[in-house]
Coordinates of C-alpha atoms in Angstrom, one line a residue:
A1 CA 229.7 128.0 7.2
A2 CA 231.5 126.1 9.6
C3 CA 227.2 125.4 10.7
A4 CA 226.3 125.3 6.9
E5 CA 225.3 121.4 6.1
P6 CA 228.5 118.9 4.6
A7 CA 225.9 120.4 1.3
A8 CA 226.1 123.4 1.6
R9 CA 230.0 123.6 3.2
A10 CA 231.1 121.7 -0.4
L11 CA 229.5 123.8 -2.4
L12 CA 230.6 126.6 -0.5
R13 CA 234.4 126.1 -0.5
A14 CA 233.6 124.7 -5.1
H15 CA 232.7 128.2 -5.5
A16 CA 235.8 129.1 -3.0
L17 CA 238.4 126.9 -5.1
Q18 CA 236.8 128.5 -8.0
A19 CA 237.5 132.1 -7.4
A20 CA 241.3 131.4 -5.9
W21 CA 242.0 129.3 -9.6
R22 CA 240.9 132.0 -11.7
L23 CA 242.5 135.4 -9.7
G24 CA 245.8 133.2 -9.4
S25 CA 245.5 133.0 -6.0
W26 CA 247.7 129.9 -6.0
D27 CA 248.2 130.2 -1.8
V28 CA 244.8 130.0 -1.3
A29 CA 243.1 127.1 -3.2
E30 CA 246.6 125.2 -2.0
E31 CA 244.8 126.7 1.3
L32 CA 240.8 125.4 0.7
L33 CA 242.0 121.7 -1.0
R34 CA 244.2 121.2 2.3
A35 CA 241.1 121.9 4.3
G36 CA 239.1 119.3 2.5
N37 CA 238.9 116.8 4.6
A38 CA 237.6 112.6 2.7
A39 CA 233.4 114.2 3.2
Q40 CA 233.7 117.3 1.5
L41 CA 236.8 117.1 -0.8
G42 CA 237.6 113.6 -1.1
G43 CA 241.3 113.3 0.9
A44 CA 243.7 116.8 1.7
H45 CA 245.6 117.9 -1.2
G46 CA 249.1 116.4 -1.3
G47 CA 250.8 114.2 -4.1
S48 CA 248.2 112.5 -5.4
S49 CA 247.4 108.8 -5.4
G50 CA 245.6 108.3 -8.7
E51 CA 242.2 106.8 -7.3
Y52 CA 240.0 110.1 -7.7
S53 CA 237.9 110.6 -4.8
P54 CA 234.4 112.7 -5.8
V55 CA 233.9 115.9 -4.7
L56 CA 230.6 114.9 -1.8
R57 CA 230.8 111.8 -0.7
G58 CA 229.0 111.4 2.8
A59 CA 226.9 114.5 0.8
A60 CA 226.2 113.8 -2.5
S61 CA 222.7 113.0 -1.6
A62 CA 221.3 115.9 -0.3
L63 CA 223.1 117.4 -3.2
G64 CA 221.3 117.8 -6.5
E65 CA 223.7 115.7 -8.7
E66 CA 224.3 118.9 -11.6
D67 CA 225.6 120.9 -7.7
A68 CA 227.8 117.3 -7.0
Q69 CA 229.1 117.5 -11.2
L70 CA 230.1 121.0 -10.8
C71 CA 232.6 120.8 -6.9
D72 CA 234.2 117.4 -8.9
F73 CA 235.5 119.2 -11.6
E74 CA 236.1 123.0 -9.8
L75 CA 237.9 120.4 -6.9
G76 CA 239.6 118.9 -10.2
V77 CA 241.1 122.1 -12.0
A78 CA 242.1 123.7 -8.6
R79 CA 243.9 120.5 -8.7
V80 CA 246.1 120.5 -11.6
L81 CA 246.3 123.8 -11.9
V82 CA 248.4 123.7 -8.5
A83 CA 250.4 121.0 -9.7
V84 CA 251.7 122.4 -12.5
R85 CA 252.1 125.9 -10.5
R86 CA 254.4 123.1 -7.9
S87 CA 256.2 121.6 -11.2
L88 CA 257.5 125.1 -11.6
C89 CA 259.5 124.9 -8.4
T90 CA 261.1 121.1 -9.2
P91 CA 263.4 120.4 -11.8
T92 CA 263.6 120.2 -15.8
L93 CA 262.4 116.2 -17.0
Q94 CA 265.2 116.6 -18.1
T95 CA 267.4 116.7 -14.0
L96 CA 264.7 113.3 -13.0
G97 CA 264.1 109.6 -13.3
A98 CA 262.4 107.9 -15.8
D99 CA 259.4 107.5 -12.6
A100 CA 258.3 111.3 -13.4
R101 CA 257.4 110.3 -17.4
L102 CA 254.1 108.9 -16.8
A103 CA 252.6 110.1 -20.6
P104 CA 253.6 109.5 -23.8
T105 CA 253.6 112.4 -25.8
A106 CA 252.8 111.4 -29.0
G107 CA 249.0 111.4 -30.1
R108 CA 248.4 114.5 -27.6
S109 CA 245.9 117.2 -29.0
G110 CA 247.2 120.7 -28.2
V111 CA 250.7 121.4 -29.6
G112 CA 252.7 120.1 -32.2
A113 CA 254.5 116.8 -31.8
G114 CA 257.9 118.8 -32.0
E115 CA 256.8 121.5 -28.8
E116 CA 255.6 119.2 -26.8
G117 CA 256.4 119.4 -23.0
E118 CA 256.1 115.5 -20.6
L119 CA 254.4 116.1 -17.7
C120 CA 255.1 115.7 -14.1
G121 CA 254.4 112.7 -12.2
A122 CA 251.7 114.8 -9.7
V123 CA 250.5 116.8 -13.1
W124 CA 249.5 113.7 -15.2
C125 CA 248.1 111.9 -11.7
E126 CA 245.5 114.4 -11.6
L127 CA 245.1 114.9 -15.2
R128 CA 244.1 111.1 -15.4
A129 CA 241.9 110.9 -12.1
A130 CA 239.9 114.4 -12.6
R131 CA 238.9 113.1 -16.6
S132 CA 238.1 109.6 -14.5
S133 CA 235.1 112.0 -12.7
L134 CA 234.0 112.4 -15.7
L135 CA 233.2 108.8 -16.6
R136 CA 229.8 108.0 -15.5
P137 CA 227.6 111.8 -15.6
L138 CA 229.0 112.0 -19.0
A139 CA 227.9 108.2 -20.6
A140 CA 224.9 109.0 -19.2
A141 CA 223.9 112.1 -20.4
A142 CA 224.9 110.6 -23.8
M143 CA 222.7 108.6 -23.6
E144 CA 219.8 111.1 -22.2
S145 CA 221.1 113.3 -25.0
T146 CA 223.2 115.6 -27.3
E147 CA 222.0 118.6 -25.0
A148 CA 222.4 116.9 -21.9
A149 CA 225.8 115.8 -22.8
Y150 CA 227.8 119.0 -24.2
P151 CA 228.0 121.0 -20.9
L152 CA 229.6 117.5 -19.5
L153 CA 231.8 117.9 -23.4
V154 CA 232.9 121.3 -21.7
R155 CA 234.6 120.3 -19.0
A156 CA 236.4 117.3 -21.4
H157 CA 238.0 120.0 -23.4
V158 CA 238.4 122.3 -20.1
F159 CA 240.7 118.5 -19.1
A160 CA 242.3 118.5 -22.5
E161 CA 243.0 122.7 -22.5
L162 CA 244.7 121.9 -19.3
E163 CA 246.8 118.9 -20.5
A164 CA 248.1 121.3 -23.7
G165 CA 248.5 123.5 -22.1
A166 CA 250.9 121.6 -19.5
R167 CA 252.8 120.1 -22.1
A168 CA 254.1 123.9 -23.0
I169 CA 255.0 124.9 -20.2
A170 CA 256.8 122.0 -19.3
A171 CA 258.2 122.4 -22.9
V172 CA 259.1 125.8 -22.7
R173 CA 260.8 124.9 -19.4
G174 CA 263.2 122.1 -21.2
A175 CA 264.0 125.2 -24.3
C176 CA 265.0 127.0 -20.9
V177 CA 267.6 124.7 -20.0
A178 CA 269.1 123.2 -23.5
F179 CA 269.8 126.7 -24.5
A180 CA 271.5 127.2 -21.3
A181 CA 273.5 124.6 -21.7
G182 CA 273.6 125.5 -25.0
A183 CA 272.0 122.3 -26.4
G184 CA 270.4 124.1 -29.0
V185 CA 272.2 125.8 -31.9
R186 CA 271.7 130.0 -30.4
A187 CA 271.5 131.7 -33.9
E188 CA 270.4 134.2 -35.0
K189 CA 266.7 133.1 -36.3
S190 CA 266.3 131.1 -33.0
Q191 CA 263.4 131.3 -30.7
P192 CA 263.0 127.5 -29.4
V193 CA 261.3 128.9 -25.9
A194 CA 259.3 131.1 -27.8
A195 CA 258.8 127.7 -30.2
P196 CA 255.8 126.0 -27.3
V197 CA 253.9 129.1 -27.0
R198 CA 253.8 129.5 -30.9
A199 CA 252.3 126.0 -31.5
L200 CA 249.6 126.4 -28.3
L201 CA 248.3 129.1 -29.6
C202 CA 247.4 127.6 -32.5
A203 CA 246.5 125.1 -31.3
W204 CA 244.0 127.0 -29.3
R205 CA 242.5 129.2 -32.4
T206 CA 241.7 126.1 -34.0
R207 CA 240.1 124.4 -30.7
K208 CA 238.1 127.6 -30.1
A209 CA 236.5 127.4 -33.7
A210 CA 235.5 124.6 -33.3
T211 CA 233.5 125.3 -29.6
L212 CA 229.9 126.6 -29.7
P213 CA 230.0 129.7 -29.7
S214 CA 228.2 130.1 -26.6
L215 CA 229.3 132.4 -22.8
L216 CA 229.0 129.0 -20.5
A217 CA 230.6 126.8 -23.3
R218 CA 232.9 130.0 -24.1
E219 CA 233.6 131.0 -20.1
P220 CA 235.4 128.3 -18.5
I221 CA 237.1 127.5 -20.8
V222 CA 238.9 130.9 -21.5
S223 CA 239.3 130.8 -17.7
A224 CA 241.7 127.9 -17.6
R225 CA 243.8 129.3 -20.8
V226 CA 243.8 132.3 -18.7
A227 CA 245.2 130.6 -16.2
L228 CA 247.8 128.3 -17.4
L229 CA 249.2 131.6 -19.3
R230 CA 249.4 133.5 -15.8
L231 CA 251.7 130.9 -15.0
L232 CA 253.6 130.9 -17.7
R233 CA 254.0 134.0 -17.4
E234 CA 254.8 135.3 -14.4
G235 CA 258.0 131.4 -15.1
L236 CA 258.9 133.6 -18.0
A237 CA 258.7 137.5 -16.5
T238 CA 260.7 136.2 -12.6
A239 CA 263.2 134.8 -15.5
E240 CA 263.6 137.7 -17.0
G241 CA 264.4 140.3 -14.3
A242 CA 267.1 137.7 -13.1
D243 CA 271.0 138.8 -12.9
A244 CA 272.7 138.4 -16.4
G245 CA 274.3 135.2 -16.2
A246 CA 272.8 133.8 -13.0
Q247 CA 271.0 131.0 -14.2
H248 CA 266.5 130.9 -12.9
P249 CA 265.8 128.2 -10.6
S250 CA 262.8 127.2 -11.9
L251 CA 263.1 127.6 -14.8
G252 CA 266.8 127.3 -15.3
V253 CA 267.2 130.2 -17.6
T254 CA 271.0 131.9 -18.7
R255 CA 271.0 135.0 -20.0
F256 CA 273.1 135.6 -22.3
A257 CA 273.9 139.1 -24.7
G258 CA 273.6 140.4 -27.7
G259 CA 271.3 140.2 -30.5
A260 CA 266.9 140.3 -30.6
N261 CA 267.5 136.4 -29.6
A262 CA 269.9 135.9 -27.5
D263 CA 267.4 135.2 -24.8
G264 CA 266.2 132.5 -27.4
G265 CA 263.6 133.4 -27.0
R266 CA 262.3 134.1 -24.1
A267 CA 261.4 137.9 -24.5
A268 CA 259.6 137.2 -27.6
A269 CA 257.1 134.2 -25.6
L270 CA 256.1 136.4 -22.6
A271 CA 255.3 139.1 -25.3
L272 CA 253.0 136.5 -27.2
V273 CA 251.4 135.6 -23.9
E274 CA 250.7 138.8 -22.4
E275 CA 249.1 139.3 -26.0
A276 CA 247.3 136.7 -25.4
L277 CA 245.8 137.0 -22.6
S278 CA 244.3 140.2 -23.3
A279 CA 242.5 138.4 -26.6
E280 CA 240.0 135.4 -24.6
W281 CA 239.0 137.8 -22.7
L282 CA 238.6 140.0 -25.4
G283 CA 237.2 137.8 -27.8
F284 CA 235.1 136.8 -24.3
A285 CA 233.8 140.2 -24.3
K286 CA 233.0 140.4 -27.9
L287 CA 230.6 137.4 -27.7
A288 CA 228.8 138.5 -24.9
R289 CA 227.9 141.8 -27.5
A290 CA 227.1 140.1 -29.2
Q291 CA 224.9 138.3 -27.1
Q292 CA 223.2 141.1 -25.6
S293 CA 225.1 140.1 -22.6
A294 CA 226.3 144.4 -21.5
R295 CA 227.6 142.8 -18.2
T296 CA 229.1 139.9 -18.8
A297 CA 231.9 142.1 -21.7
A298 CA 232.8 145.2 -19.7
N299 CA 233.5 143.1 -17.0
A300 CA 235.5 140.5 -19.3
L301 CA 236.8 144.1 -20.5
A302 CA 238.1 144.4 -16.9
L303 CA 239.8 141.3 -16.1
V304 CA 241.6 142.1 -19.4
R305 CA 243.0 145.3 -18.4
A306 CA 244.0 144.1 -15.1
L307 CA 245.7 141.1 -16.8
R308 CA 247.2 143.1 -19.0
P309 CA 247.6 147.8 -18.1
G310 CA 248.9 148.4 -21.2
C311 CA 246.4 146.7 -23.1
P312 CA 245.4 149.4 -26.0
I313 CA 242.3 147.8 -26.9
A314 CA 240.9 147.4 -24.1
A315 CA 241.7 151.1 -23.1
A316 CA 239.6 152.7 -25.7
L317 CA 236.3 150.8 -24.9

């Protein structure tokens, strides 16, 4: 790859980024983002500058338009997900100043108005930049036909899913901190940590019904959802393993003794995430079988077994 043309290197890097975030190899994804220069990846990935440079600035003429758009899309998704993962290691917005509250929660799709979290500055900037990269090709494709515009609408849908997931993760973190600090009502049936997860999954079911039952349309959406669920599971599982009465550094969770909901619904949230991880790929496998794509269905079932080894449905298939 080192001796290949710049366009080929950029395309290979985009596919590597695609594999990295889909597999949850965040260290590899960060390394690929850092390794890109201005001609290949639009600059190194540190904090976002707020202006999005296409992946292939110098090599765009040597690469087809479709491949160039794919590179921009994969770069945008990887940057957003890496920013979300980095936000897990930062203080929650309750401890940050107003500068971190860049995105209003009103009118956002994905979760209910009462279960939205506020995005940190880095995540919001990456989302805004990634979406801006879609505007020009989407406008051109929309003037041509609906069929030409739909793949780009799917990518816009993916970015909406990323925003909804990032807000849900922020809301879960905020609920954990509030519950640990005693700000919420610790009633027998109170599960403030699980509420944003339930709202997110409910919104996802509604949005999924609005998409075409196509493998090409559903795969990037399912992959983005699974990546977000893995990040959410990572934070919840780490907090679950904390010692009793100890505060988790990233989620700010304190464990309390007594009662099924003594953790604020964290265990229920983790169970919902585990179930959703398998449900996303099981649904995709069902769609693949309906479309006579046995290999795709087998790959989806393999992912279910890898993500949730104890899934009884995947074990029986």
